[in-house]
Short mmCIF file of N, CA and C in Angstrom, two decimals:
data_model
loop_
_atom_site.label_atom_id
_atom_site.label_comp_id
_atom_site.label_asym_id
_atom_site.label_seq_id
_atom_site.Cartn_x
_atom_site.Cartn_y
_atom_site.Cartn_z
N MET A 1 144.50 119.09 189.22
CA MET A 1 145.68 119.61 188.57
C MET A 1 146.14 118.68 187.44
N ALA A 2 145.75 117.43 187.48
CA ALA A 2 146.20 116.47 186.48
C ALA A 2 145.81 116.86 185.06
N ASP A 3 144.70 117.58 184.88
CA ASP A 3 144.27 117.98 183.55
C ASP A 3 144.82 119.33 183.13
N MET A 4 145.63 119.94 183.97
CA MET A 4 146.15 121.28 183.71
C MET A 4 146.91 121.37 182.39
N TYR A 5 147.63 120.32 182.02
CA TYR A 5 148.49 120.37 180.84
C TYR A 5 147.79 119.86 179.59
N GLY A 6 146.60 119.27 179.72
CA GLY A 6 145.83 118.81 178.57
C GLY A 6 146.61 117.88 177.68
N PRO A 7 146.52 118.10 176.36
CA PRO A 7 147.17 117.18 175.43
C PRO A 7 148.70 117.23 175.49
N SER A 8 149.26 118.21 176.16
CA SER A 8 150.72 118.32 176.27
C SER A 8 151.27 117.62 177.50
N LYS A 9 150.43 116.87 178.22
CA LYS A 9 150.88 116.33 179.50
C LYS A 9 152.08 115.39 179.39
N HIS A 10 152.29 114.77 178.25
CA HIS A 10 153.45 113.88 178.11
C HIS A 10 154.66 114.59 177.52
N ARG A 11 154.59 115.91 177.38
CA ARG A 11 155.75 116.67 176.90
C ARG A 11 156.60 117.14 178.07
N LEU A 12 156.06 117.04 179.28
CA LEU A 12 156.81 117.36 180.49
C LEU A 12 157.05 116.06 181.24
N LEU A 13 158.20 115.95 181.88
CA LEU A 13 158.53 114.74 182.61
C LEU A 13 159.46 115.11 183.76
N ILE A 14 159.11 114.65 184.95
CA ILE A 14 159.99 114.86 186.11
C ILE A 14 160.92 113.66 186.22
N VAL A 15 162.22 113.94 186.28
CA VAL A 15 163.23 112.90 186.45
C VAL A 15 164.01 113.25 187.71
N SER A 16 163.84 112.45 188.73
CA SER A 16 164.45 112.72 190.03
C SER A 16 165.41 111.60 190.39
N ASN A 17 166.42 111.92 191.16
CA ASN A 17 167.31 110.87 191.67
C ASN A 17 166.78 110.29 192.97
N THR A 18 165.59 110.72 193.38
CA THR A 18 164.94 110.12 194.55
C THR A 18 163.58 109.57 194.12
N ALA A 19 162.60 110.43 193.91
CA ALA A 19 161.26 109.95 193.52
C ALA A 19 161.33 109.24 192.18
N GLY A 20 160.86 108.00 192.17
CA GLY A 20 160.82 107.25 190.92
C GLY A 20 161.99 106.33 190.68
N THR A 21 163.04 106.42 191.51
CA THR A 21 164.18 105.52 191.29
C THR A 21 163.94 104.19 192.00
N SER A 22 164.50 103.14 191.43
CA SER A 22 164.30 101.81 192.01
C SER A 22 165.01 101.65 193.35
N THR A 23 166.02 102.48 193.63
CA THR A 23 166.74 102.36 194.89
C THR A 23 166.14 103.23 195.99
N ALA A 24 165.84 104.49 195.71
CA ALA A 24 165.34 105.41 196.72
C ALA A 24 163.82 105.34 196.89
N ASP A 25 163.11 104.88 195.87
CA ASP A 25 161.65 104.85 195.90
C ASP A 25 161.14 103.54 195.29
N PRO A 26 161.55 102.40 195.86
CA PRO A 26 161.20 101.12 195.23
C PRO A 26 159.71 100.85 195.10
N SER A 27 158.91 101.39 196.00
CA SER A 27 157.46 101.17 195.92
C SER A 27 156.79 102.15 194.96
N GLY A 28 157.50 103.22 194.60
CA GLY A 28 156.94 104.24 193.72
C GLY A 28 156.01 105.21 194.41
N SER A 29 155.94 105.16 195.74
CA SER A 29 155.01 106.04 196.46
C SER A 29 155.39 107.51 196.33
N ASP A 30 156.69 107.82 196.39
CA ASP A 30 157.11 109.22 196.23
C ASP A 30 156.78 109.73 194.83
N ALA A 31 156.98 108.89 193.83
CA ALA A 31 156.67 109.27 192.45
C ALA A 31 155.17 109.54 192.30
N ARG A 32 154.34 108.69 192.88
CA ARG A 32 152.89 108.90 192.79
C ARG A 32 152.47 110.18 193.51
N THR A 33 153.07 110.45 194.67
CA THR A 33 152.75 111.67 195.41
C THR A 33 153.15 112.90 194.62
N LEU A 34 154.33 112.89 194.04
CA LEU A 34 154.81 114.02 193.24
C LEU A 34 153.94 114.22 192.01
N HIS A 35 153.56 113.14 191.36
CA HIS A 35 152.68 113.23 190.19
C HIS A 35 151.32 113.79 190.58
N ALA A 36 150.77 113.34 191.70
CA ALA A 36 149.47 113.84 192.16
C ALA A 36 149.53 115.32 192.50
N ALA A 37 150.65 115.77 193.05
CA ALA A 37 150.79 117.18 193.45
C ALA A 37 151.02 118.11 192.27
N THR A 38 151.66 117.62 191.21
CA THR A 38 152.03 118.50 190.09
C THR A 38 151.24 118.24 188.81
N GLY A 39 150.71 117.03 188.67
CA GLY A 39 150.06 116.66 187.42
C GLY A 39 151.05 116.29 186.33
N VAL A 40 152.32 116.28 186.66
CA VAL A 40 153.38 115.96 185.69
C VAL A 40 153.84 114.52 185.93
N PRO A 41 153.94 113.71 184.87
CA PRO A 41 154.43 112.35 185.05
C PRO A 41 155.84 112.33 185.65
N VAL A 42 156.09 111.33 186.48
CA VAL A 42 157.40 111.14 187.10
C VAL A 42 157.99 109.86 186.53
N LEU A 43 159.19 109.95 185.98
CA LEU A 43 159.84 108.79 185.38
C LEU A 43 160.20 107.76 186.45
N THR A 44 159.78 106.53 186.24
CA THR A 44 160.23 105.42 187.06
C THR A 44 161.45 104.84 186.35
N HIS A 45 162.60 104.89 187.03
CA HIS A 45 163.84 104.48 186.36
C HIS A 45 164.78 103.77 187.30
N SER A 46 165.62 102.93 186.71
CA SER A 46 166.55 102.13 187.50
C SER A 46 167.94 102.75 187.58
N THR A 47 168.28 103.58 186.63
CA THR A 47 169.60 104.22 186.59
C THR A 47 169.45 105.69 186.96
N LYS A 48 170.24 106.13 187.93
CA LYS A 48 170.16 107.54 188.34
C LYS A 48 170.85 108.44 187.33
N LYS A 49 170.53 109.74 187.39
CA LYS A 49 171.19 110.72 186.55
C LYS A 49 172.68 110.75 186.93
N PRO A 50 173.54 110.87 185.98
CA PRO A 50 173.34 111.25 184.59
C PRO A 50 173.14 110.08 183.62
N GLY A 51 172.97 108.86 184.12
CA GLY A 51 172.93 107.71 183.23
C GLY A 51 171.57 107.27 182.73
N CYS A 52 170.51 107.99 183.07
CA CYS A 52 169.16 107.53 182.70
C CYS A 52 168.64 108.15 181.41
N GLY A 53 169.50 108.73 180.62
CA GLY A 53 169.07 109.31 179.34
C GLY A 53 168.30 108.35 178.46
N PRO A 54 168.79 107.10 178.29
CA PRO A 54 168.02 106.15 177.48
C PRO A 54 166.62 105.88 178.03
N GLU A 55 166.48 105.89 179.35
CA GLU A 55 165.15 105.67 179.94
C GLU A 55 164.23 106.86 179.67
N ILE A 56 164.80 108.06 179.64
CA ILE A 56 164.01 109.25 179.31
C ILE A 56 163.51 109.16 177.87
N MET A 57 164.42 108.82 176.97
CA MET A 57 164.02 108.72 175.56
C MET A 57 163.04 107.57 175.34
N ALA A 58 163.17 106.48 176.10
CA ALA A 58 162.21 105.37 176.00
C ALA A 58 160.82 105.82 176.45
N TYR A 59 160.78 106.68 177.48
CA TYR A 59 159.49 107.23 177.93
C TYR A 59 158.83 107.99 176.78
N PHE A 60 159.57 108.89 176.16
CA PHE A 60 158.99 109.68 175.07
C PHE A 60 158.61 108.80 173.88
N ALA A 61 159.39 107.77 173.61
CA ALA A 61 159.05 106.84 172.52
C ALA A 61 157.74 106.11 172.82
N SER A 62 157.48 105.85 174.10
CA SER A 62 156.25 105.16 174.48
C SER A 62 155.04 106.10 174.50
N HIS A 63 155.30 107.39 174.32
CA HIS A 63 154.24 108.40 174.26
C HIS A 63 154.42 109.22 172.98
N PRO A 64 154.09 108.63 171.82
CA PRO A 64 154.31 109.34 170.55
C PRO A 64 153.53 110.64 170.44
N GLU A 65 152.46 110.77 171.23
CA GLU A 65 151.70 112.02 171.20
C GLU A 65 152.52 113.20 171.72
N SER A 66 153.65 112.92 172.39
CA SER A 66 154.52 114.00 172.86
C SER A 66 155.21 114.70 171.70
N GLY A 67 155.40 113.97 170.59
CA GLY A 67 156.10 114.54 169.45
C GLY A 67 157.61 114.50 169.59
N VAL A 68 158.11 113.99 170.70
CA VAL A 68 159.55 113.95 170.95
C VAL A 68 160.11 112.67 170.33
N THR A 69 161.00 112.83 169.36
CA THR A 69 161.60 111.68 168.68
C THR A 69 163.12 111.67 168.76
N HIS A 70 163.70 112.76 169.25
CA HIS A 70 165.16 112.86 169.29
C HIS A 70 165.57 113.71 170.50
N PRO A 71 166.72 113.41 171.11
CA PRO A 71 167.16 114.19 172.27
C PRO A 71 167.29 115.69 172.01
N SER A 72 167.51 116.09 170.76
CA SER A 72 167.63 117.52 170.46
C SER A 72 166.31 118.26 170.67
N GLN A 73 165.23 117.52 170.88
CA GLN A 73 163.92 118.11 171.14
C GLN A 73 163.62 118.18 172.64
N VAL A 74 164.60 117.86 173.46
CA VAL A 74 164.43 117.79 174.91
C VAL A 74 165.27 118.87 175.56
N CYS A 75 164.75 119.46 176.62
CA CYS A 75 165.52 120.39 177.45
C CYS A 75 165.50 119.85 178.87
N ILE A 76 166.67 119.56 179.40
CA ILE A 76 166.82 119.08 180.77
C ILE A 76 167.04 120.31 181.65
N VAL A 77 166.17 120.50 182.63
CA VAL A 77 166.28 121.63 183.56
C VAL A 77 166.67 121.06 184.91
N GLY A 78 167.75 121.57 185.48
CA GLY A 78 168.17 121.04 186.76
C GLY A 78 169.13 121.95 187.49
N ASP A 79 169.37 121.60 188.75
CA ASP A 79 170.22 122.43 189.60
C ASP A 79 171.62 121.85 189.81
N ARG A 80 171.94 120.76 189.13
CA ARG A 80 173.26 120.14 189.31
C ARG A 80 173.96 119.98 187.97
N LEU A 81 175.18 120.50 187.88
CA LEU A 81 175.96 120.38 186.65
C LEU A 81 176.40 118.94 186.41
N PHE A 82 176.80 118.24 187.49
CA PHE A 82 177.37 116.90 187.32
C PHE A 82 176.32 115.81 187.17
N THR A 83 175.05 116.14 187.28
CA THR A 83 174.01 115.13 187.04
C THR A 83 173.10 115.61 185.91
N ASP A 84 172.36 116.67 186.16
CA ASP A 84 171.36 117.14 185.20
C ASP A 84 171.99 117.62 183.89
N ILE A 85 172.91 118.55 183.98
CA ILE A 85 173.48 119.14 182.77
C ILE A 85 174.44 118.18 182.09
N MET A 86 175.15 117.37 182.87
CA MET A 86 175.99 116.34 182.26
C MET A 86 175.13 115.37 181.45
N MET A 87 173.98 114.98 182.00
CA MET A 87 173.09 114.08 181.27
C MET A 87 172.61 114.73 179.97
N ALA A 88 172.26 116.00 180.02
CA ALA A 88 171.82 116.70 178.81
C ALA A 88 172.91 116.62 177.74
N ASN A 89 174.15 116.86 178.13
CA ASN A 89 175.26 116.78 177.17
C ASN A 89 175.49 115.35 176.69
N MET A 90 175.34 114.38 177.57
CA MET A 90 175.58 112.98 177.20
C MET A 90 174.57 112.48 176.16
N ILE A 91 173.31 112.93 176.27
CA ILE A 91 172.31 112.42 175.33
C ILE A 91 172.10 113.35 174.14
N GLY A 92 172.70 114.52 174.16
CA GLY A 92 172.57 115.45 173.04
C GLY A 92 171.33 116.31 173.11
N SER A 93 170.94 116.68 174.33
CA SER A 93 169.78 117.56 174.47
C SER A 93 170.23 118.91 175.02
N TYR A 94 169.30 119.83 175.12
CA TYR A 94 169.58 121.11 175.73
C TYR A 94 169.63 120.94 177.24
N GLY A 95 170.43 121.77 177.89
CA GLY A 95 170.50 121.76 179.34
C GLY A 95 170.34 123.17 179.87
N LEU A 96 169.49 123.32 180.86
CA LEU A 96 169.26 124.62 181.49
C LEU A 96 169.59 124.48 182.97
N TRP A 97 170.70 125.11 183.38
CA TRP A 97 171.15 125.01 184.76
C TRP A 97 170.49 126.09 185.60
N VAL A 98 169.80 125.68 186.64
CA VAL A 98 169.19 126.61 187.60
C VAL A 98 170.19 126.77 188.73
N ARG A 99 170.92 127.87 188.67
CA ARG A 99 171.99 128.09 189.64
C ARG A 99 171.47 128.72 190.92
N ASP A 100 170.57 129.66 190.79
CA ASP A 100 170.07 130.41 191.94
C ASP A 100 168.60 130.10 192.17
N GLY A 101 168.17 130.29 193.41
CA GLY A 101 166.76 130.09 193.73
C GLY A 101 166.42 128.67 194.13
N VAL A 102 167.42 127.84 194.30
CA VAL A 102 167.19 126.47 194.75
C VAL A 102 167.75 126.31 196.16
N ARG A 103 167.32 125.27 196.83
CA ARG A 103 167.82 125.02 198.18
C ARG A 103 169.34 124.84 198.14
N PRO A 104 170.07 125.59 198.95
CA PRO A 104 171.53 125.48 198.92
C PRO A 104 171.99 124.07 199.28
N ASP A 105 172.94 123.59 198.53
CA ASP A 105 173.54 122.28 198.78
C ASP A 105 174.96 122.54 199.27
N ARG A 106 175.24 122.15 200.48
CA ARG A 106 176.55 122.42 201.08
C ARG A 106 177.58 121.33 200.77
N ALA A 107 177.17 120.32 200.02
CA ALA A 107 178.10 119.24 199.70
C ALA A 107 179.27 119.77 198.88
N ILE A 108 180.40 119.10 199.02
CA ILE A 108 181.63 119.54 198.35
C ILE A 108 181.45 119.58 196.83
N PHE A 109 180.76 118.59 196.25
CA PHE A 109 180.58 118.57 194.80
C PHE A 109 179.70 119.72 194.33
N ALA A 110 178.67 120.07 195.08
CA ALA A 110 177.81 121.18 194.70
C ALA A 110 178.59 122.50 194.71
N ARG A 111 179.44 122.68 195.69
CA ARG A 111 180.26 123.89 195.74
C ARG A 111 181.28 123.90 194.60
N PHE A 112 181.86 122.74 194.31
CA PHE A 112 182.84 122.63 193.23
C PHE A 112 182.20 122.94 191.88
N GLU A 113 180.94 122.53 191.69
CA GLU A 113 180.25 122.80 190.42
C GLU A 113 180.21 124.29 190.12
N LYS A 114 179.91 125.08 191.13
CA LYS A 114 179.84 126.53 190.91
C LYS A 114 181.21 127.12 190.60
N VAL A 115 182.24 126.65 191.27
CA VAL A 115 183.60 127.11 191.00
C VAL A 115 184.00 126.71 189.58
N LEU A 116 183.71 125.47 189.20
CA LEU A 116 184.02 125.00 187.85
C LEU A 116 183.29 125.82 186.80
N HIS A 117 182.01 126.06 187.03
CA HIS A 117 181.22 126.85 186.08
C HIS A 117 181.83 128.23 185.90
N ASP A 118 182.14 128.90 187.01
CA ASP A 118 182.70 130.25 186.93
C ASP A 118 184.03 130.24 186.19
N GLY A 119 184.87 129.23 186.44
CA GLY A 119 186.15 129.14 185.74
C GLY A 119 185.99 128.92 184.25
N LEU A 120 185.06 128.04 183.87
CA LEU A 120 184.82 127.80 182.44
C LEU A 120 184.25 129.04 181.77
N GLN A 121 183.37 129.73 182.46
CA GLN A 121 182.77 130.93 181.89
C GLN A 121 183.82 132.02 181.68
N LYS A 122 184.75 132.17 182.60
CA LYS A 122 185.81 133.16 182.46
C LYS A 122 186.70 132.86 181.25
N ARG A 123 186.80 131.58 180.90
CA ARG A 123 187.62 131.17 179.76
C ARG A 123 186.81 131.09 178.47
N ASN A 124 185.60 131.62 178.50
CA ASN A 124 184.71 131.66 177.33
C ASN A 124 184.39 130.28 176.77
N PHE A 125 184.33 129.28 177.64
CA PHE A 125 183.96 127.94 177.21
C PHE A 125 182.53 127.95 176.66
N GLN A 126 182.32 127.29 175.53
CA GLN A 126 181.00 127.20 174.92
C GLN A 126 180.52 125.76 174.96
N PRO A 127 179.35 125.51 175.52
CA PRO A 127 178.83 124.15 175.56
C PRO A 127 178.41 123.69 174.17
N PRO A 128 178.31 122.37 173.97
CA PRO A 128 177.89 121.86 172.66
C PRO A 128 176.43 122.21 172.40
N SER A 129 176.09 122.35 171.14
CA SER A 129 174.70 122.60 170.75
C SER A 129 174.08 121.29 170.27
N PRO A 130 172.90 120.96 170.78
CA PRO A 130 172.22 119.76 170.30
C PRO A 130 171.88 119.89 168.82
N VAL A 131 171.96 118.78 168.12
CA VAL A 131 171.66 118.78 166.69
C VAL A 131 170.75 117.61 166.38
N SER A 132 169.71 117.88 165.65
CA SER A 132 168.80 116.83 165.20
C SER A 132 169.43 116.11 164.02
N PRO A 133 169.16 114.81 163.87
CA PRO A 133 169.70 114.10 162.70
C PRO A 133 169.08 114.60 161.40
N PHE A 134 168.02 115.41 161.51
CA PHE A 134 167.34 115.93 160.33
C PHE A 134 167.90 117.27 159.88
N GLU A 135 168.81 117.85 160.69
CA GLU A 135 169.42 119.12 160.34
C GLU A 135 170.73 118.87 159.63
N THR A 136 171.10 119.78 158.74
CA THR A 136 172.38 119.63 158.04
C THR A 136 173.27 120.80 158.32
#
């Protein structure tokens, strides 16, 4: 499966708050297992989401073949508003929230995220649009 993505393999990156973090996966074994199962690189990082944006951009900078030079060229896909989508907004990238089809999280913050989302949507709140420094 590792060759499935060919020359685009560094354009995808898994960023987890468990696999690859220095606190939850200090040996990196979970990150290696996830990479072996998916063929997608797993970011090894010291700061959990939403604060690891600089580490994500450093990864892409270290892989110039990805073509990613600015956060506006990145789309963060995740199931948490307060980590994944907040990080996308913090670094100036696109954020795609996967609300349905994920394992239900019964934690108070996960439930609050959905209530907050619905309230903002009812008020026609519009999220910021990422902008490249090359656009005018």
